[in-house]
Short mmCIF file of C-alpha atoms in Angstrom, two decimals:
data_model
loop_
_atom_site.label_atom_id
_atom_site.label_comp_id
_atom_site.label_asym_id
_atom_site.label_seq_id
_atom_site.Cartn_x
_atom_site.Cartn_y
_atom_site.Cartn_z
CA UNK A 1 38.20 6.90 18.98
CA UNK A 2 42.02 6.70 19.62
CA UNK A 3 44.52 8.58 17.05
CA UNK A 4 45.80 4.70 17.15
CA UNK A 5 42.29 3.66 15.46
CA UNK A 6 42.38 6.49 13.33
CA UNK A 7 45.64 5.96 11.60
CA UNK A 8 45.92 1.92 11.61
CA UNK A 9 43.82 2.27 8.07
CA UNK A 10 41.56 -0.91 7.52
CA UNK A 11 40.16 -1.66 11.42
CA UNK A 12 40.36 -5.78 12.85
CA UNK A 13 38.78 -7.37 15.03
CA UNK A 14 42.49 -7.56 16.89
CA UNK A 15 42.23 -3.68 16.95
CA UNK A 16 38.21 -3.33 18.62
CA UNK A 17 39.59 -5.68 20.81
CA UNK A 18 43.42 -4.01 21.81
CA UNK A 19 41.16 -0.51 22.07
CA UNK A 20 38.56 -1.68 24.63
CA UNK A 21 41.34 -3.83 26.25
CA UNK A 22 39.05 -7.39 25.49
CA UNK A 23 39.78 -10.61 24.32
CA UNK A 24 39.08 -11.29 20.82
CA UNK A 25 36.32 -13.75 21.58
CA UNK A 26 34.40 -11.48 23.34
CA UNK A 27 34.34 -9.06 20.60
CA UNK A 28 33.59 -11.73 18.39
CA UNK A 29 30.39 -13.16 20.82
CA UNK A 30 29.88 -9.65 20.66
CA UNK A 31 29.45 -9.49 16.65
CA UNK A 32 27.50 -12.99 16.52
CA UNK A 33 25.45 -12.33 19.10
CA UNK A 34 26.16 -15.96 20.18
CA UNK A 35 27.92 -16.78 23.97
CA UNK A 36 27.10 -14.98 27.27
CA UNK A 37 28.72 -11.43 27.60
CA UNK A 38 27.31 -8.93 29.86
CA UNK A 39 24.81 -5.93 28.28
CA UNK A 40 27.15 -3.22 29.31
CA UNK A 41 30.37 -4.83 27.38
CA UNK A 42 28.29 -5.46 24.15
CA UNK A 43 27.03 -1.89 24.27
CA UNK A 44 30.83 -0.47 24.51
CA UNK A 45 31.99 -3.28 21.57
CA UNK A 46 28.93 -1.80 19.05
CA UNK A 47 29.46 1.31 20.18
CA UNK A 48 33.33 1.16 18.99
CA UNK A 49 32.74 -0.82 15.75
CA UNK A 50 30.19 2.13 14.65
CA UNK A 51 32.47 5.28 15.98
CA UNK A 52 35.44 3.46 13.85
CA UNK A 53 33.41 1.69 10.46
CA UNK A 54 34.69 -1.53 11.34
CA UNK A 55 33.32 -4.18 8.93
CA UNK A 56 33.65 -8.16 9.60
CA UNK A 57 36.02 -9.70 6.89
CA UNK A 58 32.96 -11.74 5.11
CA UNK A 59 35.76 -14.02 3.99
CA UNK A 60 37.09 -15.13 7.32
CA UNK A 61 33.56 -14.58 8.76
CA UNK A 62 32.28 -17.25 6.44
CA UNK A 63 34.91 -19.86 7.23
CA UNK A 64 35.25 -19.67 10.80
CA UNK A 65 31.07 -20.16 10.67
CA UNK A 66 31.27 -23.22 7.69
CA UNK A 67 28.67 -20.42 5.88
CA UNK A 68 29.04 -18.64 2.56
CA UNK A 69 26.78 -15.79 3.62
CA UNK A 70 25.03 -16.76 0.38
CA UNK A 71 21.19 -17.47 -0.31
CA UNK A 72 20.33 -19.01 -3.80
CA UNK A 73 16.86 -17.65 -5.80
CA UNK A 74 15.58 -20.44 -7.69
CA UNK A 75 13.49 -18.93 -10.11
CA UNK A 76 11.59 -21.12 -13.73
CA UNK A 77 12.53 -20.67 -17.49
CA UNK A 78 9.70 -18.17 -18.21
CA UNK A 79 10.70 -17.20 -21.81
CA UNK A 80 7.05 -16.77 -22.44
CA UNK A 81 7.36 -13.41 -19.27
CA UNK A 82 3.97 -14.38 -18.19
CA UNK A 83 5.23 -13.40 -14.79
CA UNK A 84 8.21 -11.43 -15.26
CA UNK A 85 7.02 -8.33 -12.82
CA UNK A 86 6.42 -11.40 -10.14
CA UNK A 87 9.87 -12.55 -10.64
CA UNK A 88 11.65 -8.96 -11.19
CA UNK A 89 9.76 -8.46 -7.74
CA UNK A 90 11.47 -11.26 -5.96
CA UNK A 91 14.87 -10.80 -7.40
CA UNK A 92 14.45 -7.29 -5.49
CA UNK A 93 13.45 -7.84 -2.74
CA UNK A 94 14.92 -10.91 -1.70
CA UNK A 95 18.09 -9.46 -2.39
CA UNK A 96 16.77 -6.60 -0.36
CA UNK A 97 16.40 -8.41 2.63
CA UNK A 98 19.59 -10.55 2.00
CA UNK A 99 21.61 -7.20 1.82
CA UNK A 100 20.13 -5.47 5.52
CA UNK A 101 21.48 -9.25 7.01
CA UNK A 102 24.83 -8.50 5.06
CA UNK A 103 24.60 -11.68 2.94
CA UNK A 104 24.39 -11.60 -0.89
CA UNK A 105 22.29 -13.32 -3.44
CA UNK A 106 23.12 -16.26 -5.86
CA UNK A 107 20.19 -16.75 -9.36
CA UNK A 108 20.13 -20.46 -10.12
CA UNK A 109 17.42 -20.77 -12.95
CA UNK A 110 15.56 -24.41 -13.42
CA UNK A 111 14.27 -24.47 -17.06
CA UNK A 112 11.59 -27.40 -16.66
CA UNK A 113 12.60 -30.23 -14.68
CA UNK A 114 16.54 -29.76 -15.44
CA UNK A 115 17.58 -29.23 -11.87
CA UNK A 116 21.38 -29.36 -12.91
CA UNK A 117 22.61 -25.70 -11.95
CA UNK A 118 20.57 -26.38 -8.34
CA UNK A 119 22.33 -29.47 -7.82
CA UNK A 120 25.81 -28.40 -8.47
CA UNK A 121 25.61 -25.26 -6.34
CA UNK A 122 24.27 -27.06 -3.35
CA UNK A 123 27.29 -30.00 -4.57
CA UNK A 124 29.72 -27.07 -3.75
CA UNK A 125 28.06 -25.38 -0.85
CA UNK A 126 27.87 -22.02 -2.63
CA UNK A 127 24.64 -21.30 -0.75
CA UNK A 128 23.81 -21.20 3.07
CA UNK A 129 19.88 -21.71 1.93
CA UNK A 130 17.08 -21.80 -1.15
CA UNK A 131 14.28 -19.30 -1.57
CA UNK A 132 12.47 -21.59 -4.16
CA UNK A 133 9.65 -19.20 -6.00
CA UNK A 134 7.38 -21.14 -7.59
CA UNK A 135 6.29 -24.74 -7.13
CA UNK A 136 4.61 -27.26 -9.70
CA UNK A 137 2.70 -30.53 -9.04
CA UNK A 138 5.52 -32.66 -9.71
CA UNK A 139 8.49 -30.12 -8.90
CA UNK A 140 11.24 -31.98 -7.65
CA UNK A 141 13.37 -29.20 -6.24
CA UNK A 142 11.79 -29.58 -2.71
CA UNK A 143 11.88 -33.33 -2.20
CA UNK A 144 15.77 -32.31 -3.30
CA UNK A 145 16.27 -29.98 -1.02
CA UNK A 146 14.85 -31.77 2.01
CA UNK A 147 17.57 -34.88 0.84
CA UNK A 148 20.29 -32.77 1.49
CA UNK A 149 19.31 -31.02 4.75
CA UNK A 150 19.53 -27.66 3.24
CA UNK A 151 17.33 -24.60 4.71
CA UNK A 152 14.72 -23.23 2.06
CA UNK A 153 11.48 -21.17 2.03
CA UNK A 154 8.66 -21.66 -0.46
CA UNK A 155 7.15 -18.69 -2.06
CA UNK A 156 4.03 -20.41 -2.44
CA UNK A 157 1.44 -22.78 -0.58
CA UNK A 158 2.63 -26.65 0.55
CA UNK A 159 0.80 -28.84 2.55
CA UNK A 160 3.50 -29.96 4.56
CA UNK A 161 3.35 -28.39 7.94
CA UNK A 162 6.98 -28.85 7.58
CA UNK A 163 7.86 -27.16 5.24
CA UNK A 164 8.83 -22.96 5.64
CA UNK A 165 6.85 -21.06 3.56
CA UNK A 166 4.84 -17.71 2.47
CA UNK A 167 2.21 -16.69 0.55
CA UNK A 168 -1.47 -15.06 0.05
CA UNK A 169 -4.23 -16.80 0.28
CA UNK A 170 -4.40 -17.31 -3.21
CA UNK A 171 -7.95 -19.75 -3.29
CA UNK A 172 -9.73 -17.20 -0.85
CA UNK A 173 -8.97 -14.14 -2.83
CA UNK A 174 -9.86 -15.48 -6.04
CA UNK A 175 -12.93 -17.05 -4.39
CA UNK A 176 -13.70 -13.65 -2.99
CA UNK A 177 -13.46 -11.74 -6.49
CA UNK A 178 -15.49 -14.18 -8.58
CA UNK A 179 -17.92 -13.99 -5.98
CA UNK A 180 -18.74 -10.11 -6.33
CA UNK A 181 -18.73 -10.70 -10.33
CA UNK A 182 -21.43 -12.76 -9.71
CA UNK A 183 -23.51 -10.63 -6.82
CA UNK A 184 -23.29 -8.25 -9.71
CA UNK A 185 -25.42 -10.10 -11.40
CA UNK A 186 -22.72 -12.46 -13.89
CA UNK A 187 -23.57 -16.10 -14.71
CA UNK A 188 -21.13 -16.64 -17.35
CA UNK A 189 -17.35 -15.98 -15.98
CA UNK A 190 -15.41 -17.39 -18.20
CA UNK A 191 -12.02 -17.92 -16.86
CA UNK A 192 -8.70 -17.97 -18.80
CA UNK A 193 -6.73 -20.31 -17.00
CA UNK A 194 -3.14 -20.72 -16.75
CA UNK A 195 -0.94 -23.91 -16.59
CA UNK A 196 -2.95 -26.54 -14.12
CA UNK A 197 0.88 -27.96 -13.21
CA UNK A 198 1.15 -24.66 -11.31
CA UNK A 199 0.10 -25.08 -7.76
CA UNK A 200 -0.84 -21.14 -8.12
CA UNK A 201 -3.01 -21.75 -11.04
CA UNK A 202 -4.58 -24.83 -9.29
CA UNK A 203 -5.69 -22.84 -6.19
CA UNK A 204 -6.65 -19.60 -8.26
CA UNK A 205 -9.18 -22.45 -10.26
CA UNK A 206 -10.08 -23.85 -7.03
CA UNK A 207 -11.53 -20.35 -5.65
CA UNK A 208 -13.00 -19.60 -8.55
CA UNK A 209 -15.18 -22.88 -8.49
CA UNK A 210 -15.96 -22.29 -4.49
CA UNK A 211 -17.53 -18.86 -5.46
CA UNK A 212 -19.92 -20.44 -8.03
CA UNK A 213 -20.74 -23.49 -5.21
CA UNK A 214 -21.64 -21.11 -2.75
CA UNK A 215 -23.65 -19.35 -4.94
CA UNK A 216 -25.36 -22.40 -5.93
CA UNK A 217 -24.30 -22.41 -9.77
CA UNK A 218 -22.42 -24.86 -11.48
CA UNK A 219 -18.79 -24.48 -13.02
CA UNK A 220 -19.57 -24.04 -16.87
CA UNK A 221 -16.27 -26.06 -17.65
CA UNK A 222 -16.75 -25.06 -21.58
CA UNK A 223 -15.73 -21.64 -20.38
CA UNK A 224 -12.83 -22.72 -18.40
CA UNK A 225 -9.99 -22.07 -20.84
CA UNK A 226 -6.58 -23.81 -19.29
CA UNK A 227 -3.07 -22.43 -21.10
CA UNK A 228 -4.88 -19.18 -21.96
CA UNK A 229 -1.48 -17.45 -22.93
CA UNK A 230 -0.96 -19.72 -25.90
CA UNK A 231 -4.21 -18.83 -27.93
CA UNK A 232 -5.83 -16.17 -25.79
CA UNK A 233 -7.90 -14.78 -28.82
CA UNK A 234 -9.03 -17.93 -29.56
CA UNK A 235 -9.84 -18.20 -25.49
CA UNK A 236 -11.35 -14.25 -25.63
CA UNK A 237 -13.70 -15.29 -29.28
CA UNK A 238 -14.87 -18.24 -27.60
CA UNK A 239 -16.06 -16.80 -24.17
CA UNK A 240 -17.57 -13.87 -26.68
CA UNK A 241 -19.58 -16.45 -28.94
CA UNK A 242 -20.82 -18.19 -26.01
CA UNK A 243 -22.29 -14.79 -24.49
CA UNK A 244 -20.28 -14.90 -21.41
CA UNK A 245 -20.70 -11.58 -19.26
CA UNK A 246 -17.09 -11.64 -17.51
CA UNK A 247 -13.92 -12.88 -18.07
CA UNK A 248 -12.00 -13.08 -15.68
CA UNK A 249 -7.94 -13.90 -16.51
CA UNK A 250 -5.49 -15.93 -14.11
CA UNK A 251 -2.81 -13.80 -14.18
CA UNK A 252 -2.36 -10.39 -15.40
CA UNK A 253 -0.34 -11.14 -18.88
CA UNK A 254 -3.19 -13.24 -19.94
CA UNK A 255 -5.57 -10.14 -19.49
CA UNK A 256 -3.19 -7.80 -21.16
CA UNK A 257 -3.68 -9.68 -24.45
CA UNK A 258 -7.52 -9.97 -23.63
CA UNK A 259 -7.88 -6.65 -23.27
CA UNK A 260 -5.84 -6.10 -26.57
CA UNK A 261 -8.10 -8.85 -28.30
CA UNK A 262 -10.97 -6.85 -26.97
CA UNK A 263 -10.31 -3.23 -27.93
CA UNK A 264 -9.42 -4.39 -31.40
CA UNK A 265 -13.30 -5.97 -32.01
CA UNK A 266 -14.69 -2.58 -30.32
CA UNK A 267 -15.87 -4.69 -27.36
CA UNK A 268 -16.87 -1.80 -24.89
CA UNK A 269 -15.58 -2.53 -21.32
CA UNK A 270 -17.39 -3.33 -19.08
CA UNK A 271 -20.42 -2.14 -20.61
CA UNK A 272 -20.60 -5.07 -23.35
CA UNK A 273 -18.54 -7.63 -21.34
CA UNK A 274 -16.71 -7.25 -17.62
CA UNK A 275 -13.06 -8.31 -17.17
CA UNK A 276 -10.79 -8.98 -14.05
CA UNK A 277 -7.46 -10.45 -12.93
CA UNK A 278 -6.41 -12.91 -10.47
CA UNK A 279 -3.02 -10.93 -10.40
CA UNK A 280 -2.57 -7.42 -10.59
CA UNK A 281 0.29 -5.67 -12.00
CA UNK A 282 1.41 -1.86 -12.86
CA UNK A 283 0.41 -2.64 -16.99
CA UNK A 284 -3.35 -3.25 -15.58
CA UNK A 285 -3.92 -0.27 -13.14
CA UNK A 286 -2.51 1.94 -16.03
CA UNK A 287 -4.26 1.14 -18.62
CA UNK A 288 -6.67 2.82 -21.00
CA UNK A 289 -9.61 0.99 -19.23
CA UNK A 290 -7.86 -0.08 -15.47
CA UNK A 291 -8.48 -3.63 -14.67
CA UNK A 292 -10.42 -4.92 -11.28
CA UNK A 293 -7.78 -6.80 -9.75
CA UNK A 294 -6.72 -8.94 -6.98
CA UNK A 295 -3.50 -7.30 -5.40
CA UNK A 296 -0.68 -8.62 -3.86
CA UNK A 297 2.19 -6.58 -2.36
CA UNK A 298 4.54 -9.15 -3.83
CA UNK A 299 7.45 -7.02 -3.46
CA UNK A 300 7.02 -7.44 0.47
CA UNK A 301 6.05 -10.44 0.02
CA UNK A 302 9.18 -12.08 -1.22
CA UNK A 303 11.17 -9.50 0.88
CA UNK A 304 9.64 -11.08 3.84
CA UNK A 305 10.99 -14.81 2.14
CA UNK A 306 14.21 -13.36 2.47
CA UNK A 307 14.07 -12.70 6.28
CA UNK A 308 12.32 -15.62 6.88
CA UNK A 309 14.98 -17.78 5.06
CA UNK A 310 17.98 -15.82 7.14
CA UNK A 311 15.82 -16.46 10.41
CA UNK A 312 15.74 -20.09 9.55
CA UNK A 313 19.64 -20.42 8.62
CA UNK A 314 20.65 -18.57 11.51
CA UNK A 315 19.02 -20.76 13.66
CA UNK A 316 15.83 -18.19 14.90
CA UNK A 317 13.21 -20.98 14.34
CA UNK A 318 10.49 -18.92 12.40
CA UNK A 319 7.01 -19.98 11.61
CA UNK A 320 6.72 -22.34 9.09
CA UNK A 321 3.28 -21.32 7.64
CA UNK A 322 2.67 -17.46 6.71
CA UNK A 323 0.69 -15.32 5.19
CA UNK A 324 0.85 -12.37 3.53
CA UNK A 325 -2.46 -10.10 2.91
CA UNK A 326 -4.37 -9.48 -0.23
CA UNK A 327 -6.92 -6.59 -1.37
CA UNK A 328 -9.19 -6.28 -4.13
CA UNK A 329 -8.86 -3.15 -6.20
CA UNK A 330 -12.15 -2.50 -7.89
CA UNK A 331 -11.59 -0.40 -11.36
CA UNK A 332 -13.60 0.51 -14.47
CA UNK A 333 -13.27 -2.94 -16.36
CA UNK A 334 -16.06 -4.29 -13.52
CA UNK A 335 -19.58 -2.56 -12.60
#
């Protein structure tokens, strides 16, 4: 490093390029990684910029690209937290990956169908792309987003081949875990269901009924307990009265306050009745009685939204379907 960079204070591109004795556009193919320049040169430009802590101007960088070097997180209303940790998870680690790629994070949130905040920050380009987290039946964000030509990925399942997105395979896990409850000998797993206008919910439902059809047992529907969270001791007494020998809950806020329900009428776990969760979460593996659960490293999942979202704006052409990988951890709620 010259005493010339050393003393000049806050390093330009002008200076990299006055140091090395190159043009400024060759420092700058250098940065973008865009333009043929030779190995050697791009070595001795990345070289410099990390001897001397240059750092682009993000401001300049973002007008002469068009780009605002923001992504938006469109995240629901969920004032009833049914899956706060799931949303604290993607905050983190979408921003995570947005922060290694040197671009920061926007939080639009779309209470219901009121898709105003969405529209006006893609109205006034404040975003260079959508991670959109959650998806109902009749969600008009993407049909939105594709109008206006603006990169997104789903957290979630689509059947669009078009469409970039990422998630677990939410039917085959679910599918998979009512399955062992009933090798274990259960014929009544009642389920307490979520909202059927998630497209989560939907496929959890739809596993759960393939494990019963393989086994050659028929859905009890009488058990099947849709918007759980809004009575779940009324859900929790029923599925008791009607002698059920699991419950199994869609998401892990609903079996929270089953468990709750439970401990208060001494239910014994899992001697008088077996419960499990379709989502596992911190509260259920630290229980008093830890719940069998199907897990989901959703932190790395939505971190992995983030890169593929930057891949896609920058032009990198990822994958559009992918997958992330699920386990089942078996506790001492099941037998």
């Amino acid at each position: 490093m010259s005493n010339r960079l050393r003393t000049t204070g806050r390093i330009t591109m002008d200076d990299i390029a006055s140091e090395l004795g190159l043009s400024k556009t060759t420092v700058s193919r250098a940065l973008s990684g865009k333009g043929r320049i030779c190995q050697d040169t791009r070595d001795r430009i990345l070289t410099c910029i990390r001897e001397n802590g240059y750092q682009p101007n993000q401001m300049a960088r973002g007008l002469a690209a068009s780009r605002t070097f923001n992504i938006a997180i469109v995240i629901p209303d969920e004032r009833s937290g049914g899956e706060a940790q799931f949303f604290s998870d993607c905050l983190v680690g979408i921003t995570k990956a947005a922060v290694v790629h040197d671009y920061d994070t926007v939080l639009v949130v779309v209470p219901d169908n009121d898709m105003s905040g969405l529209e006006r920050l893609v109205r006034n380009c404040k975003a260079d792309g959508v991670v959109v987290t959650r998806m109902n039946r009749q969600d008009r964000i993407i049909p939105f987003l594709r109008s206006k030509k603006i990169p997104f990925v789903l957290i979630g399942t689509n059947t669009n081949d078009d469409i970039l997105q990422i998630d677990s395979n939410q039917k085959e896990g679910c599918r998979e875990l009512t399955k062992h409850m009933i090798s274990g000998g259960c014929r009544k797993v009642a389920l307490l269901a979520g909202d059927k206008e998630h497209l989560v919910d939907a496929m959890r439902y739809e596993g759960y009924k393939e494990a019963f059809s393989e086994a050659g047992l028929q859905v009890d529907e009488s058990l099947v307990f849709w918007n759980a969270s809004l009575n779940c001791s009324g859900a929790v007494k029923a599925a008791l009265e009607a002698h059920s020998d699991c419950i199994a809950c869609m998401d892990d806020t609903i079996c929270v306050a089953a468990m709750d329900y439970l401990s208060v009428g001494h239910i014994r776990i899992p001697e008088d009745i077996q419960i499990v969760s379709f989502y596992d979460s911190s509260a259920l593996a630290s229980g008093r009685i830890p719940v069998t659960a199907l897990h989901v490293d959703s932190f790395d999942l939505c971190m992995r939204a983030g890169n593929l979202l930057i891949d896609e704006i920058e032009g990198r052409s990822p994958p559009k379907r992918n997958t992330a990988e699920y386990s089942i951890l078996y506790r001492g709620s099941s037998l």
